[in-house]
C-alpha cells in the first residue's frame, strides 16, 4: 500500500548543505511570487497517487537560482514501504536524459569540435549511416531536433538486466533503422537519432559516453546521484525506486528500463534534486555548462511552420499562458517524468512518478501538474481569436497518421488505432479527434485564423495545415501528421480486419457441424481433397481467432503491452507467426475455392460459404500485411 509522505521537504530547511546556488553569466530573471505552490503541489500529487494508483512521486521547483521546493510522495518500493525522498530516491529519467545528451553535444559544438551542420558520418567511428537520400546527409542538428528521418522501431530495444546491455556503438551499427524521409523536412520523435548523438560525443571526445557525462556535466554540477552507467554504481543502485503498473488491488513491478541506447535515457537515473541542479544551471546559463552552451541548447533550431513554436536541442517549445516553456518528458516502463523550464521567469519544475497509473495516466499527470502551476501563477488574459473564413476548409478533412508511426516495424499496427480525424463544421470551424495528450479530451474544436491556421476553441493550442498534406500543432512539436488516402484509412481497415476475422471464426463451428450432419444423414463422404479443404478452412479460422484473442489479451493492459513491446516479448513473435501460417493457408483456401467450383464439390451453398471464407482470409491478411503483422 502506498502512503503519502507529508514531510514537506524543502532544501532550505532540511539539507545540511543549504540552498544550492551557482554563478551565472547574466542576471537571473526576477523570481516570481509563488506563494502557496507547495499546497497546490501537495493537493494535486496526493490526489493523483490515490486516484490513479501510482505508488510514489517526487517534485522539485527551482526559482531565482535556488531550490524553492522539493518533496517526495508515496513509496519507492511497495514491498518495504520505503518512502520517496527527493534528495536520495533514484528514479529512471526516461527521455528527460536527452536534454543532458543535448547539453554534452552543445559543449563540443561550442568548443569547435563538432559542426552542427556537418554530416554525422564525419564523426562516426566503426560504421556509417546509410546514404538513403544522396546529397541530403543526416546532420548533427537533425539528430538534436528529431528531424533525421529515421524510422521508429521500439520493439526489443530494452533489456531487464543491465548486465545484458550491449556497447553503444555496436548496438547502433547493428540496429540502424531505415530512413523514411529526407532529413530536416519534418520532426518525428527519434530515439535512434538521440542515441547516435550520444555516440558522437563518445567518438569526438574519445571518452565512453557515460564517463564523458560524469566528467563534463554531472561532476561539474555536483549531480552526484545521477548516472548513465549500466549497471549503476552500488551507491546509486541502493536507493533506486522500483517502477510499477496497477494490477488488481495492488501493483506489479515492471522491467525494461535498461538498453543499448543509453543517451536516450535507457538506464539513466537521477534524484529529483539532481535534476533540479540541472534546471538551475540551464536557467542561469551557468558557466560550468560551458560558454554559450545553455543559449545554444535553448534557442529554436527547427519548426514545422513559422507560425508554430518548434524544437530547441531536444527541448520542445510548448507555450502556455503567453509564457515560453521549454519542455521535455520521459517514459520507460513504470516511470514517467516531466521537466518544464520558463526561461523568462527563471522557473523550473520537475515531476517524476514510479508508476504507470491506470491506463498509463501517469504519462499525463505530470503535464497536468505543470499546467496547473503555470495557469495559477502566470494567468493569461489573451483576447479570444477572431475567426477568418477559410475557403479551403473541406480540403483539410479526413484521417491523419502520426509521422512517428513506423513504416517497416511491427509497431506500425499502432496506426490502426491511433489516427487523427478532422471534420468540417457548418459554422466554419473544424473538429479533430485524437490530437490531445489529455486522455480525458476527445474532440477539440478549432477556429480558423486564415491560410490553414486554427486556434483551439476554449483552449490555447494552435494547429496548422501546411498545404502539402501535413498537420502540425503546438500540442507536441516532435510530431507531424500526414493525410491518409481513403484506401489507407483505419476506417476501412478495421472493418476489413474484424470482418475477415469474424468470417473465419464462423467456420470454426460451422465446418465440423456440416460434416457431422452429412454423416448422420448417411450421405456419401466427399472426396479426400474436398475434406482436406474444409480442414484447412477450419485451421485458418483457428489461426485468425487465436490471433484476435491473443492480441486482445496483450493489449487489454496498455502498461503491460508497452513493456512487452520494449522487451520484444515472444508473444509478439507468436502473433506474427500465426498470421504467417494463415497467409500460407490462405493460398490453399483460394485454390480450394477454385477447385470446389470447377469440380463440383459440395452443394452451391457450401461452395459459396467456402469462397466467403477465402475472401474473409484475404480481407484479414490485407490489413495484416499493411500493418507489418506478417513476416515478409
XYZ file of C-alpha atoms in Angstrom:
632
model
C 0.000 0.000 0.000
C 1.207 3.472 -0.816
C 1.490 6.180 1.786
C 1.963 9.891 1.177
C 4.957 11.413 2.842
C 3.791 14.704 4.302
C 7.227 15.880 5.356
C 7.108 18.968 3.149
C 10.799 18.680 2.432
C 12.418 21.891 1.262
C 16.141 22.128 0.746
C 16.411 25.418 2.557
C 15.198 23.753 5.718
C 16.294 20.146 5.502
C 19.564 19.865 3.578
C 22.695 20.264 5.622
C 24.369 21.931 2.666
C 21.710 24.641 2.434
C 20.279 26.032 -0.800
C 22.098 25.120 -3.978
C 23.267 28.184 -5.869
C 25.655 28.802 -8.715
C 27.356 31.622 -10.577
C 25.579 32.981 -13.630
C 26.814 34.687 -16.777
C 23.940 37.150 -16.696
C 21.399 38.491 -14.255
C 18.940 35.793 -13.226
C 15.298 36.582 -14.017
C 13.400 38.059 -11.093
C 11.844 35.257 -9.099
C 8.051 35.185 -9.481
C 5.783 35.193 -6.460
C 4.980 31.522 -5.971
C 3.187 31.764 -2.646
C 1.200 28.628 -1.954
C 2.881 26.498 -4.580
C 3.636 23.800 -2.004
C -0.039 23.447 -1.124
C -1.000 23.284 -4.796
C 1.533 20.515 -5.473
C 0.618 18.615 -2.283
C -3.067 18.572 -3.099
C -2.576 17.680 -6.753
C 0.040 14.951 -6.426
C -1.572 13.340 -3.380
C -4.857 13.141 -5.288
C -3.107 11.741 -8.378
C -1.438 8.917 -6.468
C -4.711 7.903 -4.827
C -6.964 8.207 -7.851
C -4.582 6.832 -10.476
C -2.978 4.027 -8.427
C 0.602 5.326 -8.544
C 2.948 4.256 -5.703
C 5.138 7.338 -5.470
C 6.365 10.621 -6.905
C 8.857 13.420 -6.379
C 8.565 17.084 -7.308
C 11.191 19.814 -7.444
C 10.643 23.507 -8.166
C 13.579 25.858 -8.731
C 13.240 29.615 -8.897
C 15.576 32.567 -8.723
C 18.654 30.348 -8.763
C 17.577 28.292 -5.730
C 15.641 25.157 -4.984
C 12.325 26.538 -3.808
C 10.555 23.273 -3.130
C 11.411 19.570 -3.112
C 9.114 16.874 -1.830
C 8.588 13.147 -2.012
C 5.227 11.405 -2.019
C 4.254 7.802 -1.527
C 6.720 4.941 -1.609
C 9.716 3.980 -3.727
C 9.259 0.262 -3.012
C 5.848 -1.207 -2.250
C 7.353 -4.303 -0.623
C 9.261 -2.337 2.017
C 7.145 0.858 2.108
C 10.354 2.868 1.674
C 9.206 6.493 1.418
C 10.196 8.626 -1.551
C 12.886 11.147 -0.683
C 13.572 13.764 -3.396
C 17.200 14.009 -2.263
C 18.044 10.296 -2.123
C 15.496 8.289 -4.121
C 16.757 7.414 -7.582
C 14.234 7.454 -10.430
C 14.717 6.397 -14.016
C 14.537 9.628 -16.003
C 13.477 8.147 -19.320
C 13.850 10.606 -22.188
C 14.409 13.594 -19.919
C 18.016 12.400 -20.185
C 18.006 13.527 -23.823
C 18.456 17.148 -22.728
C 21.554 16.021 -20.792
C 22.822 14.460 -24.018
C 21.992 17.615 -25.978
C 23.979 19.661 -23.472
C 27.007 17.423 -23.997
C 26.796 17.775 -27.778
C 26.392 21.536 -27.401
C 29.581 21.642 -25.308
C 31.532 20.028 -28.138
C 29.907 22.365 -30.656
C 30.936 25.415 -28.630
C 34.443 24.017 -28.339
C 34.633 23.810 -32.137
C 34.924 20.022 -32.151
C 31.541 19.393 -33.797
C 29.888 21.298 -36.617
C 26.115 21.047 -36.067
C 25.521 21.262 -39.815
C 28.040 18.587 -40.753
C 27.211 15.071 -41.920
C 27.194 12.784 -38.873
C 29.351 10.343 -40.843
C 32.167 12.876 -40.471
C 32.458 11.924 -36.825
C 31.273 8.332 -36.611
C 33.747 5.543 -35.965
C 33.179 1.887 -36.838
C 30.168 2.357 -39.124
C 28.427 4.908 -41.340
C 24.803 5.980 -41.636
C 23.279 4.685 -44.868
C 23.204 7.230 -47.691
C 19.495 6.826 -48.410
C 18.985 10.343 -49.775
C 22.077 11.287 -51.817
C 23.067 14.890 -51.302
C 20.961 15.161 -48.146
C 23.015 13.732 -45.287
C 21.843 13.498 -41.705
C 23.430 16.362 -39.781
C 24.192 16.681 -36.096
C 21.468 19.299 -35.754
C 18.985 16.906 -37.376
C 19.690 14.437 -34.592
C 19.113 17.059 -31.886
C 15.765 18.203 -33.325
C 14.214 14.807 -34.231
C 14.493 15.591 -37.940
C 16.957 12.879 -39.002
C 14.267 10.969 -40.894
C 14.862 7.558 -39.274
C 12.019 5.092 -38.893
C 10.875 4.369 -35.339
C 11.083 0.787 -34.073
C 10.892 0.305 -30.289
C 10.435 -3.481 -30.398
C 13.091 -5.215 -28.316
C 15.144 -2.097 -27.529
C 15.108 -2.766 -23.774
C 16.509 -5.462 -21.503
C 15.610 -6.498 -17.972
C 19.172 -6.982 -16.712
C 21.656 -4.105 -17.048
C 24.432 -6.674 -17.406
C 22.929 -7.545 -20.800
C 23.241 -4.018 -22.209
C 25.378 -4.054 -25.396
C 28.045 -1.428 -26.171
C 26.563 1.770 -27.595
C 28.465 1.849 -30.890
C 27.945 -1.810 -31.689
C 24.244 -1.633 -30.932
C 23.802 1.407 -33.175
C 25.702 -0.279 -36.012
C 23.682 -3.485 -35.727
C 20.276 -1.824 -35.419
C 20.209 1.101 -37.834
C 16.580 1.679 -38.872
C 15.596 2.586 -42.383
C 15.497 6.247 -43.358
C 11.952 7.089 -44.362
C 12.118 10.816 -45.172
C 14.763 13.362 -46.193
C 16.417 14.895 -43.118
C 15.300 18.313 -41.981
C 11.822 18.115 -43.505
C 9.589 17.054 -40.620
C 10.039 16.311 -36.935
C 9.299 12.749 -35.834
C 10.400 11.690 -32.365
C 13.558 9.653 -32.870
C 15.287 7.550 -30.228
C 17.851 6.137 -32.635
C 18.922 9.654 -33.596
C 19.311 10.616 -29.942
C 21.449 7.553 -29.269
C 23.526 8.438 -32.320
C 24.028 11.955 -30.951
C 25.380 10.454 -27.744
C 27.711 8.210 -29.702
C 29.105 11.280 -31.478
C 30.067 12.580 -28.035
C 31.939 9.338 -27.445
C 33.621 9.390 -30.872
C 34.698 13.035 -30.746
C 35.752 13.210 -27.086
C 37.479 9.841 -27.010
C 35.712 9.042 -23.720
C 32.985 6.450 -23.174
C 29.678 8.295 -23.249
C 28.760 7.665 -19.601
C 32.212 8.772 -18.458
C 32.035 11.963 -20.516
C 28.700 12.811 -18.933
C 30.144 12.267 -15.479
C 33.254 14.346 -16.146
C 31.688 17.234 -18.053
C 28.123 17.553 -16.778
C 27.202 15.612 -13.657
C 30.523 16.230 -11.913
C 30.744 19.992 -12.504
C 27.104 20.485 -11.491
C 27.522 18.277 -8.399
C 24.833 15.934 -9.662
C 26.397 13.184 -7.576
C 23.303 10.976 -7.614
C 22.980 10.802 -11.415
C 24.491 8.333 -13.857
C 24.316 6.937 -17.383
C 26.268 3.848 -16.329
C 24.641 0.434 -16.768
C 24.822 -1.358 -14.311
C 24.567 1.523 -11.854
C 27.224 2.215 -9.217
C 26.326 0.388 -5.968
C 25.640 3.585 -4.009
C 23.088 4.692 -6.593
C 21.563 1.248 -7.023
C 20.930 1.031 -3.273
C 18.475 3.950 -3.468
C 16.777 3.002 -6.740
C 12.988 3.160 -6.799
C 11.026 0.356 -8.397
C 8.555 1.050 -11.173
C 5.073 -0.437 -11.131
C 1.865 -0.855 -13.053
C -1.506 -1.346 -11.344
C -2.755 -4.920 -11.102
C -5.905 -5.811 -9.202
C -5.780 -4.103 -5.834
C -2.010 -3.742 -5.898
C 0.939 -3.328 -8.239
C 3.271 -5.413 -10.367
C 6.921 -4.419 -10.703
C 7.950 -3.662 -14.291
C 11.063 -4.451 -16.292
C 12.562 -2.921 -19.399
C 14.215 0.277 -18.163
C 17.702 -0.632 -19.455
C 19.006 -0.782 -23.005
C 21.714 -0.124 -25.548
C 20.540 3.392 -26.414
C 21.777 4.955 -23.171
C 21.936 8.582 -24.447
C 18.161 8.452 -24.945
C 17.622 7.720 -21.258
C 17.762 3.924 -21.237
C 19.048 3.039 -17.773
C 19.665 6.675 -16.816
C 18.800 7.524 -13.209
C 18.837 10.677 -11.118
C 17.283 12.037 -7.969
C 14.717 14.796 -8.300
C 17.006 17.329 -6.651
C 19.832 16.448 -9.038
C 17.548 17.264 -11.946
C 16.803 20.495 -10.109
C 20.521 21.350 -10.235
C 20.500 20.842 -13.985
C 17.441 23.086 -14.379
C 19.100 25.844 -12.350
C 22.235 25.607 -14.465
C 20.235 25.907 -17.684
C 18.137 28.810 -16.407
C 21.125 30.744 -15.083
C 23.295 29.847 -18.111
C 25.831 28.525 -15.664
C 29.448 28.762 -16.967
C 30.042 25.247 -15.656
C 27.999 24.058 -18.620
C 30.414 25.797 -20.967
C 30.391 29.228 -22.573
C 27.250 29.737 -24.643
C 26.073 26.150 -24.141
C 22.769 26.956 -22.434
C 21.913 29.559 -25.082
C 22.639 27.069 -27.851
C 20.567 24.326 -26.240
C 17.582 26.583 -25.549
C 17.242 28.515 -28.796
C 14.863 27.341 -31.512
C 16.562 25.273 -34.217
C 13.589 23.873 -36.135
C 9.893 24.424 -36.595
C 7.492 22.672 -38.921
C 5.841 26.015 -39.686
C 6.967 29.566 -38.891
C 3.607 30.219 -37.222
C 4.266 27.480 -34.679
C 6.849 27.001 -31.935
C 9.268 24.166 -32.535
C 12.374 22.435 -31.318
C 15.366 23.624 -29.344
C 18.014 20.921 -28.768
C 15.683 18.181 -27.503
C 13.763 20.764 -25.517
C 10.286 21.220 -27.000
C 8.724 24.673 -27.160
C 5.281 24.331 -25.599
C 3.976 27.834 -24.809
C 1.199 28.335 -22.282
C -0.434 31.468 -20.879
C 1.864 33.582 -23.012
C 4.971 32.023 -21.444
C 7.748 30.403 -23.436
C 8.124 26.946 -21.954
C 10.927 24.527 -22.756
C 9.584 21.079 -22.074
C 10.864 17.509 -22.005
C 9.187 14.359 -20.790
C 10.384 10.806 -20.338
C 8.691 7.421 -20.214
C 10.008 3.914 -19.575
C 8.023 1.022 -18.095
C 6.971 2.040 -14.585
C 8.480 5.553 -14.664
C 7.180 8.838 -16.094
C 8.807 12.252 -15.765
C 8.200 15.815 -16.963
C 10.502 18.826 -16.952
C 9.470 22.396 -17.763
C 11.684 25.490 -17.877
C 10.286 29.020 -18.086
C 13.491 30.894 -19.041
C 11.931 34.350 -18.866
C 10.746 33.655 -15.318
C 13.787 31.800 -14.034
C 11.476 28.936 -13.082
C 11.874 25.182 -13.484
C 9.562 22.320 -12.492
C 10.360 18.602 -12.487
C 7.970 15.830 -11.516
C 8.574 12.081 -11.691
C 6.407 9.055 -10.856
C 7.387 5.434 -10.218
C 4.135 4.010 -11.556
C 2.284 3.898 -14.863
C -1.068 4.620 -13.290
C -4.402 3.301 -14.507
C -4.374 3.083 -18.324
C -0.992 4.812 -18.372
C -2.389 8.058 -16.912
C 0.934 8.895 -15.199
C 2.217 9.957 -18.607
C -0.280 12.832 -18.430
C -0.305 13.568 -14.707
C 2.999 15.440 -14.699
C 1.893 17.634 -17.585
C -1.363 18.348 -15.803
C 0.528 19.467 -12.677
C 2.813 21.759 -14.683
C -0.187 23.260 -16.481
C -1.864 23.965 -13.142
C 1.240 25.749 -11.860
C 1.576 27.900 -14.973
C -2.139 28.698 -15.080
C -2.204 29.784 -11.435
C 0.922 31.915 -11.318
C 1.009 33.262 -14.888
C -2.648 33.525 -15.932
C -3.226 34.741 -19.451
C -5.765 37.392 -20.348
C -5.356 36.953 -24.093
C -8.310 38.021 -26.200
C -10.338 35.360 -27.959
C -9.121 34.834 -31.539
C -11.112 36.360 -34.382
C -12.382 33.823 -36.871
C -11.411 34.296 -40.510
C -13.330 32.255 -43.081
C -11.121 29.638 -44.701
C -12.306 28.678 -48.213
C -10.177 25.515 -48.108
C -11.912 24.158 -45.022
C -13.186 20.981 -46.691
C -9.741 20.190 -48.092
C -8.389 19.628 -44.583
C -10.877 16.932 -43.632
C -10.001 13.247 -43.449
C -7.824 10.874 -41.462
C -4.228 11.673 -40.486
C -1.482 9.499 -39.064
C 1.484 10.429 -36.907
C 4.722 10.568 -38.847
C 6.315 8.697 -35.956
C 4.322 5.541 -36.722
C 6.774 3.009 -38.091
C 6.805 2.222 -41.782
C 8.531 -1.136 -41.532
C 8.256 -2.446 -37.969
C 5.617 -4.410 -36.121
C 4.585 -1.265 -34.232
C 3.020 0.065 -37.427
C -0.111 -1.575 -36.032
C -0.398 1.455 -33.729
C -1.523 3.367 -36.809
C -4.593 1.160 -36.971
C -5.960 2.515 -33.690
C -4.358 5.935 -33.237
C -5.298 8.028 -36.258
C -6.487 11.634 -36.066
C -9.805 12.546 -37.652
C -10.550 16.029 -38.993
C -14.083 17.115 -39.902
C -15.566 20.427 -41.032
C -18.481 22.092 -39.261
C -21.230 24.244 -40.751
C -20.045 27.299 -38.791
C -16.633 27.258 -40.483
C -14.776 25.572 -37.641
C -13.021 22.219 -37.593
C -13.350 19.331 -35.159
C -10.466 16.959 -34.511
C -10.293 13.790 -32.503
C -7.069 12.110 -31.402
C -4.722 15.093 -31.055
C -4.884 15.880 -27.340
C -2.396 14.299 -24.959
C -5.002 14.538 -22.217
C -6.818 11.177 -22.259
C -9.952 12.887 -20.953
C -10.222 15.059 -24.059
C -11.561 13.552 -27.258
C -12.995 16.124 -29.637
C -11.378 19.543 -29.996
C -12.927 22.416 -31.923
C -10.756 24.825 -33.906
C -11.439 28.397 -35.051
C -9.995 29.392 -38.467
C -7.420 32.188 -38.463
C -6.782 32.061 -42.198
C -4.310 30.350 -44.528
C -4.626 26.935 -42.886
C -4.054 28.126 -39.308
C -6.528 27.382 -36.493
C -6.858 28.261 -32.808
C -8.344 25.876 -30.259
C -11.778 26.987 -29.121
C -11.706 27.319 -25.345
C -8.031 26.333 -25.242
C -4.547 27.606 -26.019
C -3.254 25.378 -28.791
C -2.707 26.135 -32.459
C -2.999 23.886 -35.490
C -1.589 24.429 -38.975
C -2.091 22.642 -42.300
C 0.956 23.181 -44.485
C -0.654 22.682 -47.883
C 1.345 19.502 -48.530
C -0.979 17.168 -46.671
C 0.639 17.630 -43.263
C -0.829 18.800 -39.985
C 1.264 20.232 -37.133
C 0.278 21.615 -33.742
C 1.582 23.300 -30.617
C 0.487 20.228 -28.643
C 3.694 18.382 -29.493
C 6.340 19.871 -31.818
C 8.019 16.448 -32.189
C 5.093 15.052 -34.170
C 3.650 15.857 -37.589
C 0.648 14.118 -39.110
C 0.206 13.193 -42.759
C -3.111 12.836 -44.514
C -4.207 9.336 -45.455
C -5.804 8.351 -48.744
C -9.197 6.700 -48.344
C -7.700 3.278 -49.011
C -5.133 3.784 -46.210
C -7.657 4.857 -43.593
C -8.265 2.815 -40.438
C -11.987 3.422 -41.003
C -11.642 0.999 -43.915
C -9.007 -1.306 -42.468
C -10.663 -2.015 -39.123
C -13.889 -3.403 -40.694
C -11.761 -5.433 -43.090
C -9.743 -6.889 -40.216
C -12.630 -7.673 -37.883
C -14.984 -8.665 -40.679
C -12.450 -11.076 -42.109
C -11.700 -12.486 -38.671
C -15.422 -12.885 -37.998
C -15.990 -14.837 -41.209
C -13.042 -17.111 -40.464
C -14.204 -17.618 -36.875
C -17.682 -18.596 -38.077
C -16.125 -21.555 -39.845
C -14.792 -23.000 -36.578
C -18.171 -24.476 -35.535
C -19.757 -24.459 -38.986
C -17.481 -26.861 -40.855
C -17.465 -29.613 -38.178
C -21.248 -29.302 -37.789
C -21.800 -29.647 -41.547
C -19.572 -32.714 -41.655
C -21.447 -34.252 -38.720
C -24.852 -33.555 -40.287
C -23.727 -35.157 -43.514
C -22.601 -38.257 -41.676
C -25.800 -38.503 -39.614
C -27.868 -38.304 -42.792
C -25.886 -41.161 -44.265
C -24.645 -39.222 -47.263
C -21.510 -40.457 -49.021
C -18.245 -38.879 -47.930
C -16.792 -36.089 -50.026
C -13.589 -36.679 -51.999
C -10.428 -36.598 -49.886
C -9.299 -33.250 -51.314
C -12.668 -31.714 -50.501
C -12.411 -32.970 -46.919
C -8.845 -31.614 -46.657
C -10.003 -28.251 -47.985
C -12.563 -27.993 -45.197
C -9.976 -28.965 -42.594
C -7.736 -26.205 -43.958
C -10.576 -23.696 -43.636
C -11.064 -24.736 -40.013
C -7.327 -24.337 -39.299
C -7.302 -20.873 -40.882
C -10.283 -19.904 -38.758
C -8.498 -21.140 -35.648
C -5.385 -19.115 -36.528
C -7.329 -15.888 -37.098
C -9.377 -16.398 -33.945
C -6.263 -17.190 -31.944
C -4.590 -14.037 -33.275
C -7.508 -11.812 -32.273
C -7.796 -13.372 -28.815
C -4.052 -13.122 -28.184
C -3.954 -9.512 -29.409
C -6.882 -8.510 -27.203
C -5.287 -10.209 -24.200
C -1.964 -8.487 -24.813
C -3.427 -5.021 -25.342
C -6.029 -5.287 -22.574
C -3.451 -3.800 -20.203
C -1.734 -0.979 -22.086
C 1.011 -0.735 -19.467
C 1.890 -4.417 -19.736
C 1.750 -4.238 -23.525
C 4.278 -1.394 -23.589
C 6.650 -3.490 -21.508
C 6.205 -6.446 -23.886
C 6.974 -4.279 -26.914
C 10.128 -2.793 -25.423
C 11.415 -6.162 -24.238
C 10.497 -7.874 -27.507
C 8.223 -10.459 -25.911
C 7.876 -13.907 -27.565
C 4.127 -13.200 -27.586
C 4.731 -10.661 -30.345
C 6.602 -13.266 -32.368
C 3.702 -15.669 -31.850
C 1.243 -13.135 -33.257
C 3.261 -12.671 -36.416
C 3.856 -16.429 -36.732
C 0.113 -17.163 -36.619
C -0.568 -14.670 -39.393
C 2.295 -16.031 -41.469
C 0.824 -19.536 -41.226
C -2.568 -18.065 -42.083
C -1.065 -16.480 -45.199
C 0.209 -19.873 -46.333
C -3.151 -21.434 -45.546
C -4.996 -18.739 -47.487
C -3.217 -19.792 -50.658
C -4.739 -23.218 -50.081
C -8.155 -21.648 -49.402
C -8.094 -19.817 -52.732
C -7.008 -22.954 -54.554
C -9.698 -24.987 -52.752
C -12.358 -22.433 -53.621
C -11.459 -22.605 -57.314
C -11.408 -26.404 -57.216
C -14.773 -26.563 -55.434
C -16.491 -24.660 -58.229
C -14.647 -26.422 -61.016
C -15.036 -29.953 -59.653
C -18.462 -29.508 -58.109
C -17.525 -30.152 -54.501
C -20.451 -29.738 -52.133
C -23.710 -28.024 -52.924
C -23.774 -24.384 -54.204
C -24.418 -23.093 -50.683
C -21.331 -24.932 -49.439
C -19.212 -23.560 -52.279
C -20.414 -20.023 -51.576
C -19.620 -20.430 -47.877
C -16.150 -21.724 -48.659
C -15.482 -18.862 -51.089
C -16.619 -16.381 -48.464
C -14.172 -17.969 -46.030
C -11.348 -17.481 -48.533
C -12.459 -13.870 -49.092
C -12.510 -13.291 -45.330
C -8.961 -14.582 -45.065
C -7.828 -12.288 -47.892
C -9.506 -9.296 -46.216
C -7.903 -10.111 -42.857
C -4.456 -10.646 -44.381
C -4.597 -7.470 -46.453
C -4.733 -5.498 -43.215
C -2.154 -7.756 -41.541
C 0.315 -7.182 -44.385
C -0.413 -3.439 -44.401
C 0.493 -3.148 -40.722
C 3.509 -5.486 -40.735
C 1.756 -8.277 -38.866
C 3.069 -10.947 -41.248
C 6.663 -11.974 -41.839
C 7.733 -10.902 -45.330
